[in-house]
Short mmCIF file of C-alpha atoms and ligand atoms in Angstrom, two decimals:
data_model
loop_
_atom_site.label_atom_id
_atom_site.label_comp_id
_atom_site.label_asym_id
_atom_site.label_seq_id
_atom_site.Cartn_x
_atom_site.Cartn_y
_atom_site.Cartn_z
CA MET T 1 -41.56 49.24 8.53
CA HIS T 2 -39.47 52.11 7.13
CA ALA T 3 -39.43 55.50 8.81
CA PRO T 4 -41.24 58.19 6.83
CA HIS T 5 -38.92 60.60 5.08
CA LEU T 6 -41.26 63.50 4.58
CA LEU T 7 -42.20 65.73 7.51
CA ILE T 8 -44.63 68.63 7.68
CA LEU T 9 -44.95 70.75 10.80
CA VAL T 10 -47.93 73.09 10.97
CA THR T 11 -48.06 75.67 13.75
CA VAL T 12 -51.30 77.62 14.03
CA ASP T 13 -50.85 80.88 15.92
CA CYS T 14 -53.18 81.35 18.94
CA PHE T 15 -54.99 78.02 18.46
CA ARG T 16 -56.08 76.99 21.94
CA ALA T 17 -56.60 73.31 22.65
CA ASP T 18 -60.20 73.53 23.81
CA HIS T 19 -61.31 75.03 20.47
CA ALA T 20 -60.41 71.88 18.51
CA GLY T 21 -63.15 69.35 17.82
CA PHE T 22 -60.83 66.43 18.59
CA MET T 23 -60.28 68.01 22.01
CA GLY T 24 -63.99 68.13 22.71
CA TYR T 25 -65.06 71.53 21.35
CA ASP T 26 -68.71 71.55 20.32
CA ARG T 27 -68.46 73.93 17.34
CA PRO T 28 -67.31 72.61 13.91
CA THR T 29 -63.88 74.29 13.86
CA THR T 30 -61.84 71.25 12.82
CA PRO T 31 -63.75 68.62 10.81
CA PHE T 32 -60.66 67.60 8.85
CA LEU T 33 -58.33 67.47 11.86
CA ASP T 34 -60.97 65.47 13.75
CA CYS T 35 -60.71 62.79 11.02
CA LEU T 36 -56.92 63.00 11.01
CA ALA T 37 -56.91 62.60 14.80
CA LYS T 38 -58.45 59.16 14.31
CA GLU T 39 -55.16 58.01 12.75
CA SER T 40 -52.78 60.12 14.86
CA LEU T 41 -51.09 60.40 18.21
CA VAL T 42 -53.25 62.95 20.01
CA PHE T 43 -51.74 64.66 23.03
CA ARG T 44 -54.55 65.80 25.26
CA ASN T 45 -52.26 67.80 27.53
CA ALA T 46 -49.73 69.47 25.23
CA ILE T 47 -48.23 72.57 26.76
CA ALA T 48 -46.36 75.45 25.13
CA SER T 49 -42.91 75.96 26.65
CA GLY T 50 -43.33 79.72 26.50
CA THR T 51 -45.91 82.29 25.47
CA PRO T 52 -46.44 84.26 23.24
CA THR T 53 -44.80 83.51 19.86
CA TYR T 54 -41.34 84.84 20.72
CA TYR T 55 -41.14 82.74 23.88
CA SER T 56 -42.68 79.63 22.35
CA LEU T 57 -40.91 79.06 19.05
CA PRO T 58 -37.35 78.53 20.33
CA ALA T 59 -38.70 75.46 22.15
CA ILE T 60 -40.62 74.18 19.11
CA LEU T 61 -37.78 74.53 16.60
CA ALA T 62 -34.61 74.38 18.71
CA SER T 63 -35.87 72.32 21.66
CA ARG T 64 -34.65 74.77 24.29
CA TYR T 65 -36.38 76.93 26.85
CA PRO T 66 -37.04 80.50 25.78
CA LEU T 67 -34.90 82.18 28.44
CA ALA T 68 -31.97 79.76 28.21
CA PHE T 69 -29.70 82.30 26.51
CA GLY T 70 -30.70 85.17 28.76
CA ARG T 71 -33.89 87.19 28.93
CA GLU T 72 -32.52 90.13 26.99
CA LEU T 73 -32.12 88.01 23.87
CA LEU T 74 -34.90 87.24 21.46
CA GLY T 75 -35.25 84.61 18.75
CA LEU T 76 -32.76 81.93 17.78
CA ALA T 77 -29.00 82.32 17.96
CA ALA T 78 -27.19 82.68 14.64
CA ASP T 79 -25.56 79.26 14.88
CA GLU T 80 -28.28 77.50 16.86
CA THR T 81 -29.13 73.92 15.95
CA THR T 82 -32.79 73.49 15.03
CA ILE T 83 -34.86 70.67 13.61
CA ALA T 84 -34.48 72.41 10.23
CA SER T 85 -30.68 72.63 10.39
CA VAL T 86 -30.40 68.98 11.50
CA LEU T 87 -32.58 67.79 8.63
CA GLN T 88 -30.89 70.05 6.10
CA GLU T 89 -27.53 68.55 7.10
CA SER T 90 -29.08 65.08 6.79
CA GLY T 91 -29.92 65.76 3.14
CA PHE T 92 -33.54 66.88 3.46
CA ALA T 93 -34.90 69.67 1.30
CA THR T 94 -36.26 72.27 3.75
CA ALA T 95 -38.73 75.13 3.43
CA ALA T 96 -40.70 77.43 5.70
CA PHE T 97 -43.72 79.57 4.84
CA SER T 98 -44.81 81.85 7.67
CA ALA T 99 -47.89 84.07 7.43
CA ALA T 100 -46.31 87.43 8.32
CA ASN T 101 -45.65 87.07 12.01
CA PRO T 102 -42.97 89.73 12.65
CA TYR T 103 -41.20 87.55 15.20
CA ILE T 104 -40.72 84.74 12.70
CA SER T 105 -38.17 86.32 10.44
CA GLU T 106 -34.57 86.16 9.34
CA ARG T 107 -33.86 88.97 11.79
CA PHE T 108 -34.60 86.62 14.68
CA GLY T 109 -32.66 83.68 13.27
CA TYR T 110 -35.58 81.62 11.96
CA ALA T 111 -34.33 81.33 8.37
CA ARG T 112 -31.38 79.16 9.39
CA GLY T 113 -31.63 75.57 8.17
CA PHE T 114 -34.21 76.36 5.49
CA ASP T 115 -33.35 76.22 1.77
CA VAL T 116 -36.41 78.37 1.19
CA PHE T 117 -37.69 80.76 3.89
CA ARG T 118 -40.59 83.04 3.11
CA ASP T 119 -42.06 85.20 5.88
CA PHE T 120 -44.43 87.44 3.83
CA LEU T 121 -43.23 90.47 5.77
CA ASN T 122 -42.24 92.50 2.72
CA VAL T 123 -43.65 96.00 2.83
CA GLY T 124 -46.59 96.36 0.47
CA GLU T 125 -47.29 92.65 0.27
CA PHE T 126 -49.48 92.58 3.38
CA SER T 127 -49.02 96.01 4.94
CA PRO T 128 -51.05 96.66 8.10
CA LYS T 129 -54.02 98.96 7.78
CA VAL T 130 -54.21 101.98 10.07
CA SER T 131 -57.48 102.46 11.89
CA PRO T 132 -59.06 105.84 11.13
CA CYS T 133 -59.10 106.60 14.84
CA SER T 134 -55.70 105.36 15.94
CA HIS T 135 -53.94 107.53 18.50
CA SER T 136 -51.59 108.81 15.83
CA VAL T 137 -54.39 110.65 14.07
CA ARG T 138 -56.15 112.06 17.11
CA THR T 139 -56.04 115.80 16.85
CA SER T 140 -54.44 117.79 19.66
CA ALA T 141 -57.86 119.41 20.36
CA ASN T 142 -59.33 115.96 20.72
CA ARG T 143 -56.58 114.86 23.08
CA ALA T 144 -57.11 117.98 25.19
CA LEU T 145 -60.86 117.30 25.34
CA SER T 146 -60.17 113.71 26.32
CA SER T 147 -57.92 114.65 29.24
CA THR T 148 -60.38 117.31 30.43
CA CYS T 149 -63.24 114.78 30.38
CA HIS T 150 -61.18 112.13 32.15
CA ALA T 151 -60.39 114.62 34.93
CA ILE T 152 -64.12 114.92 35.76
CA PRO T 153 -65.63 111.90 37.55
CA GLY T 154 -68.14 110.06 35.35
CA LEU T 155 -67.39 112.07 32.22
CA GLY T 156 -64.37 110.08 30.99
CA ALA T 157 -66.40 106.95 30.22
CA ALA T 158 -69.03 108.99 28.36
CA TYR T 159 -66.33 110.67 26.29
CA ASP T 160 -64.74 107.29 25.45
CA GLU T 161 -68.10 105.89 24.37
CA LEU T 162 -68.89 108.89 22.15
CA TYR T 163 -65.42 108.86 20.65
CA PHE T 164 -65.68 105.15 19.87
CA GLN T 165 -69.07 105.63 18.20
CA TYR T 166 -67.71 108.62 16.28
CA CYS T 167 -64.79 106.51 15.01
CA GLN T 168 -67.13 103.74 13.95
CA ASN T 169 -69.32 106.14 12.00
CA SER T 170 -66.66 108.42 10.54
CA GLY T 171 -64.28 105.86 9.00
CA SER T 172 -64.80 104.61 5.48
CA ARG T 173 -66.87 101.45 5.44
CA PRO T 174 -64.67 98.37 5.02
CA GLU T 175 -65.25 96.73 1.66
CA SER T 176 -64.33 93.15 2.46
CA LEU T 177 -62.79 90.91 5.09
CA ASP T 178 -59.87 90.28 2.73
CA ALA T 179 -59.08 94.00 2.66
CA LEU T 180 -59.10 94.16 6.46
CA ARG T 181 -56.92 91.11 7.11
CA LYS T 182 -53.37 91.81 8.25
CA PHE T 183 -51.89 88.42 7.44
CA PRO T 184 -51.90 86.19 4.38
CA SER T 185 -54.58 83.56 4.90
CA ALA T 186 -53.74 79.87 5.16
CA GLU T 187 -54.78 79.50 1.52
CA VAL T 188 -51.81 81.62 0.40
CA ILE T 189 -49.43 79.64 2.61
CA VAL T 190 -50.73 76.29 1.36
CA ASP T 191 -50.51 77.46 -2.28
CA ASN T 192 -46.84 78.34 -1.75
CA ALA T 193 -46.16 75.12 0.13
CA SER T 194 -47.85 72.95 -2.49
CA ALA T 195 -45.84 74.54 -5.30
CA TRP T 196 -42.63 73.93 -3.34
CA ILE T 197 -43.58 70.30 -2.64
CA LYS T 198 -44.14 69.74 -6.35
CA ASP T 199 -40.58 70.87 -7.07
CA ASN T 200 -39.08 68.81 -4.25
CA ALA T 201 -41.15 65.64 -4.33
CA THR T 202 -38.26 63.40 -5.30
CA ARG T 203 -36.23 64.13 -2.13
CA PRO T 204 -36.82 63.70 1.59
CA PHE T 205 -38.20 67.01 2.81
CA PHE T 206 -39.11 69.04 5.89
CA LEU T 207 -41.72 71.72 5.51
CA TRP T 208 -42.83 74.17 8.22
CA LEU T 209 -46.00 76.21 7.83
CA HIS T 210 -46.97 78.89 10.34
CA LEU T 211 -50.61 79.97 9.94
CA MET T 212 -52.02 83.18 11.42
CA ASP T 213 -55.74 82.83 10.65
CA PRO T 214 -57.00 82.74 14.26
CA HIS T 215 -54.70 85.62 15.31
CA ALA T 216 -56.17 89.03 16.18
CA PRO T 217 -57.40 91.21 14.60
CA TYR T 218 -59.99 88.57 13.82
CA PHE T 219 -60.82 88.88 10.12
CA PRO T 220 -61.51 85.36 8.85
CA THR T 221 -62.31 84.65 5.22
CA ALA T 222 -65.95 84.93 4.12
CA GLU T 223 -65.75 81.24 3.07
CA ALA T 224 -64.73 80.24 6.60
CA LEU T 225 -67.69 82.14 8.09
CA GLU T 226 -69.90 80.37 5.59
CA LEU T 227 -68.48 76.99 6.63
CA MET T 228 -69.16 77.91 10.27
CA GLN T 229 -72.68 79.02 9.25
CA ASP T 230 -71.90 82.46 10.70
CA ARG T 231 -73.18 84.38 7.71
CA GLY T 232 -74.06 87.56 9.62
CA ALA T 233 -70.48 88.58 10.28
CA GLY T 234 -69.46 90.50 7.16
CA ALA T 235 -66.74 93.11 6.98
CA PRO T 236 -68.60 95.98 8.75
CA LEU T 237 -69.64 93.84 11.73
CA ALA T 238 -66.20 92.17 12.00
CA SER T 239 -64.59 95.59 11.89
CA TYR T 240 -66.90 96.88 14.63
CA LEU T 241 -66.36 93.78 16.82
CA ASN T 242 -62.57 94.02 16.55
CA ALA T 243 -62.63 97.71 17.42
CA TYR T 244 -64.97 97.05 20.36
CA TRP T 245 -62.86 94.13 21.62
CA ASN T 246 -59.72 96.26 21.47
CA ARG T 247 -61.12 99.03 23.67
CA GLU T 248 -59.06 99.83 26.76
CA ASP T 249 -61.81 101.87 28.40
CA LEU T 250 -64.32 99.04 28.92
CA THR T 251 -64.69 96.81 31.94
CA PRO T 252 -64.50 93.03 31.36
CA ARG T 253 -68.24 92.95 32.05
CA ARG T 254 -68.99 95.27 29.13
CA LEU T 255 -66.48 93.51 26.88
CA ALA T 256 -68.19 90.22 27.68
CA LYS T 257 -71.33 91.39 25.85
CA LYS T 258 -69.52 90.86 22.52
CA ARG T 259 -67.41 87.90 23.63
CA GLU T 260 -69.37 85.19 21.82
CA GLN T 261 -69.40 87.14 18.56
CA VAL T 262 -65.66 87.74 18.77
CA ILE T 263 -65.09 84.05 19.49
CA GLY T 264 -67.18 83.31 16.38
CA LEU T 265 -64.63 85.24 14.27
CA TYR T 266 -61.71 83.52 16.01
CA ASP T 267 -63.28 80.09 15.47
CA ALA T 268 -63.73 80.83 11.77
CA GLY T 269 -59.97 81.49 11.61
CA ILE T 270 -59.35 78.00 13.02
CA ARG T 271 -61.83 76.56 10.53
CA TRP T 272 -59.91 78.11 7.65
CA ALA T 273 -56.63 76.64 8.90
CA ASP T 274 -58.36 73.23 9.10
CA GLU T 275 -59.78 73.60 5.60
CA GLN T 276 -56.40 74.49 4.14
CA VAL T 277 -54.57 71.65 5.92
CA ARG T 278 -57.21 69.40 4.33
CA ARG T 279 -56.33 70.86 0.92
CA LEU T 280 -52.61 70.39 1.58
CA THR T 281 -53.09 66.72 2.43
CA GLU T 282 -55.27 66.19 -0.63
CA ASN T 283 -52.43 67.59 -2.73
CA LEU T 284 -50.04 65.14 -1.04
CA VAL T 285 -52.42 62.26 -1.78
CA ASP T 286 -52.65 63.38 -5.43
CA MET T 287 -48.84 63.47 -5.63
CA ASP T 288 -48.68 60.00 -4.08
CA LEU T 289 -46.67 61.30 -1.09
CA TRP T 290 -49.14 61.02 1.79
CA ASP T 291 -48.20 57.43 2.67
CA ARG T 292 -44.64 58.52 3.37
CA CYS T 293 -45.47 61.79 5.10
CA ALA T 294 -45.50 62.46 8.83
CA LEU T 295 -47.54 65.50 9.83
CA ALA T 296 -47.51 67.33 13.16
CA LEU T 297 -49.94 70.11 13.98
CA THR T 298 -49.80 72.30 17.05
CA ALA T 299 -49.93 75.95 18.17
CA ASP T 300 -47.37 78.33 19.62
CA HIS T 301 -49.81 79.35 22.40
CA GLY T 302 -53.51 79.91 23.04
CA GLU T 303 -55.73 82.98 23.34
CA GLU T 304 -57.68 84.64 26.15
CA PHE T 305 -61.33 85.54 25.98
CA LEU T 306 -61.76 87.07 29.44
CA GLU T 307 -61.43 83.74 31.30
CA HIS T 308 -59.13 85.52 33.73
CA GLY T 309 -60.07 89.04 32.69
CA GLY T 310 -57.71 89.35 29.73
CA ARG T 311 -57.84 89.40 25.94
CA TYR T 312 -55.35 88.24 23.30
CA HIS T 313 -52.17 86.60 24.65
CA ALA T 314 -49.92 88.98 26.55
CA PRO T 315 -47.30 87.30 28.78
CA ILE T 316 -48.87 88.52 31.99
CA LYS T 317 -50.01 85.15 33.26
CA LEU T 318 -49.58 81.45 32.48
CA THR T 319 -53.14 80.21 32.59
CA GLU T 320 -54.40 77.19 30.64
CA GLU T 321 -56.12 79.21 27.90
CA LEU T 322 -52.62 80.49 27.02
CA LEU T 323 -50.55 77.34 27.54
CA HIS T 324 -52.74 74.41 26.57
CA VAL T 325 -52.36 73.79 22.84
CA PRO T 326 -53.57 71.10 20.46
CA LEU T 327 -50.97 68.58 19.32
CA LEU T 328 -51.55 65.78 16.91
CA VAL T 329 -48.86 63.81 15.14
CA ARG T 330 -49.77 61.57 12.25
CA VAL T 331 -47.12 58.96 11.49
CA PRO T 332 -47.94 56.69 8.54
CA GLY T 333 -48.42 53.11 9.68
CA GLN T 334 -48.72 53.98 13.37
CA PRO T 335 -52.07 53.34 14.99
CA ALA T 336 -53.95 56.19 16.66
CA LYS T 337 -53.43 56.78 20.34
CA MET T 338 -54.57 59.31 22.94
CA ILE T 339 -51.84 60.42 25.33
CA ASP T 340 -52.99 62.01 28.57
CA SER T 341 -49.62 62.73 30.19
CA PRO T 342 -48.64 66.41 30.04
CA ILE T 343 -46.11 66.97 27.24
CA GLY T 344 -44.07 70.11 26.68
CA LEU T 345 -43.45 71.41 23.16
CA VAL T 346 -39.73 71.46 24.01
CA ASP T 347 -39.94 67.69 23.36
CA LEU T 348 -41.49 68.05 19.91
CA ALA T 349 -38.37 68.51 17.74
CA PRO T 350 -36.46 65.49 19.17
CA SER T 351 -39.64 63.40 18.89
CA LEU T 352 -40.17 64.33 15.24
CA LEU T 353 -36.53 63.49 14.49
CA ASP T 354 -37.14 60.17 16.23
CA VAL T 355 -40.14 59.56 13.95
CA LEU T 356 -37.77 60.05 10.98
CA SER T 357 -35.05 57.89 12.61
CA VAL T 358 -32.69 60.88 12.58
CA PRO T 359 -30.63 61.24 15.80
CA ALA T 360 -31.34 64.34 17.89
CA PRO T 361 -28.38 66.66 18.53
CA ALA T 362 -26.88 66.76 22.02
CA ASP T 363 -27.80 70.41 22.60
CA PHE T 364 -31.57 69.75 22.37
CA ARG T 365 -32.99 70.07 25.88
CA GLY T 366 -36.14 68.06 25.22
CA HIS T 367 -36.50 64.31 24.98
CA SER T 368 -38.29 62.21 22.41
CA TRP T 369 -41.56 60.66 23.47
CA PHE T 370 -41.98 58.70 20.23
CA THR T 371 -40.03 55.55 21.11
CA ARG T 372 -41.39 55.67 24.68
CA ILE T 373 -44.93 55.68 23.30
CA LEU T 374 -44.18 52.73 21.00
CA GLN T 375 -42.73 50.85 23.97
CA GLU T 376 -45.67 51.89 26.17
CA ARG T 377 -43.31 53.46 28.72
CA SER T 378 -44.27 56.26 31.09
CA LEU T 379 -44.10 59.89 29.91
CA ASP T 380 -44.80 61.42 33.27
CA ARG T 381 -42.16 64.14 33.52
CA PRO T 382 -42.53 67.69 34.82
CA VAL T 383 -43.37 70.17 32.06
CA ILE T 384 -42.05 73.71 32.23
CA THR T 385 -43.31 76.96 30.71
CA GLU T 386 -41.66 80.33 31.11
CA CYS T 387 -41.90 83.90 29.91
CA ILE T 388 -41.04 87.41 31.00
CA GLN T 389 -43.82 89.12 32.93
CA GLY T 390 -45.34 91.96 30.95
CA CYS T 391 -42.98 91.78 27.96
CA THR T 392 -45.55 92.86 25.41
CA ASN T 393 -43.10 94.69 23.16
CA PRO T 394 -39.97 92.58 22.85
CA PHE T 395 -38.52 94.97 20.25
CA ARG T 396 -37.73 97.19 23.25
CA ARG T 397 -34.76 95.81 25.14
CA ASP T 398 -35.90 97.34 28.47
CA CYS T 399 -39.21 95.46 28.09
CA ARG T 400 -37.35 92.16 27.75
CA ILE T 401 -35.46 92.51 31.02
CA GLY T 402 -38.28 91.83 33.45
CA PRO T 403 -38.91 89.17 36.07
CA ARG T 404 -39.76 85.66 34.97
CA ILE T 405 -43.05 83.80 35.34
CA LEU T 406 -42.59 80.06 35.53
CA ALA T 407 -45.15 77.26 35.46
CA VAL T 408 -44.41 73.64 36.29
CA ARG T 409 -46.97 70.96 35.51
CA LYS T 410 -46.88 67.35 36.65
CA GLY T 411 -49.87 65.08 36.34
CA ASN T 412 -52.89 67.18 37.24
CA HIS T 413 -50.96 69.63 39.39
CA LYS T 414 -49.58 72.93 38.20
CA ILE T 415 -47.66 75.57 40.08
CA VAL T 416 -47.20 79.10 38.75
CA ILE T 417 -44.42 81.21 40.23
CA ASP T 418 -44.42 84.94 39.56
CA PHE T 419 -40.92 86.23 40.29
CA SER T 420 -42.14 89.84 40.24
CA THR T 421 -44.10 89.25 43.42
CA GLY T 422 -42.38 86.11 44.74
CA GLN T 423 -45.83 84.49 44.95
CA ASP T 424 -46.67 80.98 43.84
CA MET T 425 -50.06 79.38 43.23
CA LEU T 426 -50.71 75.65 43.13
CA PHE T 427 -53.69 74.23 41.24
CA ASP T 428 -55.24 70.81 40.88
CA LEU T 429 -56.50 70.91 37.29
CA SER T 430 -58.61 67.77 37.73
CA SER T 431 -60.86 69.43 40.31
CA ASP T 432 -60.25 73.05 39.21
CA PRO T 433 -59.63 73.05 35.42
CA THR T 434 -60.30 76.78 35.07
CA GLU T 435 -57.83 77.73 37.81
CA ARG T 436 -60.27 79.56 40.04
CA ALA T 437 -59.13 78.33 43.44
CA PRO T 438 -55.43 77.88 44.25
CA ILE T 439 -54.83 75.11 46.78
CA PRO T 440 -54.45 76.79 50.20
CA ARG T 441 -50.90 77.02 51.51
CA GLY T 442 -50.36 74.20 53.95
CA ASN T 443 -52.33 71.69 51.84
CA SER T 444 -50.76 69.31 49.30
CA GLN T 445 -47.30 70.01 50.70
CA ALA T 446 -45.51 67.09 49.03
CA ILE T 447 -46.50 68.01 45.46
CA ARG T 448 -45.93 71.72 46.13
CA ARG T 449 -42.40 70.91 47.35
CA GLU T 450 -41.73 68.66 44.33
CA LEU T 451 -42.85 71.28 41.80
CA LEU T 452 -40.97 74.10 43.54
CA ASP T 453 -37.86 71.95 43.57
CA CYS T 454 -38.27 71.32 39.85
CA ALA T 455 -38.60 75.09 39.27
CA ARG T 456 -35.47 75.74 41.34
CA ARG T 457 -33.50 73.15 39.33
CA HIS T 458 -34.76 74.64 36.05
CA VAL T 459 -33.68 78.18 36.99
CA THR T 460 -30.28 76.95 38.22
CA GLU T 461 -29.67 74.91 35.05
CA SER T 462 -30.83 77.80 32.93
CA HIS T 463 -28.19 80.07 34.53
CA GLN T 464 -25.47 77.44 34.27
CA SER T 465 -26.21 76.61 30.63
CA ARG T 466 -25.82 80.20 29.37
CA ASP T 467 -23.56 80.26 26.40
CA PHE T 468 -21.89 83.67 26.61
CA ASP T 469 -20.41 83.56 23.11
CA ARG T 470 -23.89 82.98 21.68
CA CYS T 471 -25.40 85.67 23.91
CA GLN T 472 -22.81 88.11 22.70
CA ALA T 473 -23.34 87.14 19.05
CA MET T 474 -27.11 87.66 19.47
CA GLN T 475 -26.57 91.03 21.14
CA MET T 476 -24.31 92.05 18.26
CA ARG T 477 -26.99 90.95 15.77
CA ASP T 478 -29.56 93.06 17.62
CA LEU T 479 -27.27 96.08 17.67
CA ARG T 480 -26.45 95.70 13.98
CA LEU T 481 -30.13 95.48 13.09
CA GLU T 482 -31.08 98.39 15.33
CA TRP T 483 -28.34 100.45 13.73
CA ALA T 484 -29.42 99.38 10.22
CA HIS T 485 -33.00 100.48 10.96
CA SER T 486 -32.13 103.66 12.86
CA PRO T 487 -33.13 107.01 11.29
CA ALA T 488 -29.47 108.14 11.43
CA HIS T 489 -28.43 105.26 9.22
CA ILE T 490 -31.38 105.57 6.84
CA SER T 491 -30.75 109.29 6.30
CA ASN T 492 -27.07 108.64 5.43
ZN1 ZN E 501 -48.09 83.52 18.41
#
């Protein structure tokens, strides 16, 4: 049987594994993917190699750990080999359509290897809306009142509540969910992708789509809410729920009152991604390409809904709701299979090249699982995830230079090491899937030692593998871009 020569990679931002139907979720988020899973390799324990986007994507595209070139550097290096550059050099037509994630841009090296790279970040195309009560428009009198109230015990919370209600009532009423959305929906991305496929159908191709529909702020399409039978959540309610969910002054207990409704909006985002992937595959069937097309779908990371007190996906912890992502890979002619071994996304690019019978480059750190699966060999290797603790604004260099958090997973065991405190926590995910009770120190010594040893080797290798020429080139790129965007340069 010939290897397929068309490859589509779909990454869905913030799509956590346990919200996919084929992973056991009980709401109808993924009817199409559930069908596709029946003819795919389904990895039940796929793990992002970093979180959030800027720590995850280097592993997905370039098969290397996010901090391998040094924590102060962000994105891909200018000359870095990626799955796109390998396939482009092998004669594939290549294209990427990314739904306006600011970290997926030419600035951060992601355009390399793509004949066509469209990130939808152009000003005016999908410009972010400013909330009528953002801090930038608070009057100085209001700020003074706020600090006075917060200085008096019990009054600060009352002020915050009144101010929130005032904002909700004083802003103009949102007209539609489409007007509120900050990213192009999956429909726009699939339209662009389908047009590109039509023009490139006679050649082998690699197409990467990055969808943002489940990403906060959660403004799904009205059609997706309809499909989820969540008809109550129009623009005003969605606007209110997002504002409520974003409040810094509420305790997790008060936030939890709206949790299910917010999850409803998030789920509708997943449903829209599913619906549009269905439309994309129908287009491929119509063009008579589906039989030759391999398709992989995964996520860069998950999303928190207060499971451990947090919201969204800040790199403050490495819990399962942030790391565990869906992964299905449909290879024409290959029977479906469920794979339970933990698999890191650092292994995805070499595996997809293996599916296409294209050799992986030597500088990929991951290993292909594809041939091993065909040969029914073991996949039981330690899986590593890393990020920088608290780096919520990677555009600031000082934010990027923090201590590392590292997770190592093997079988059902997972250790998380926080280098800011020097603490580690070991979990048995089979008996404690929600990571409530770390295994007491002194118990499970052999596995703790094995995972710690793996972490030590990873950090040592990561230091030894630094490529200083690349680091310097990336630093120069950063400096050039900072200079190009500085007010001094703009005013000249
Ligand atoms: Zn992301």
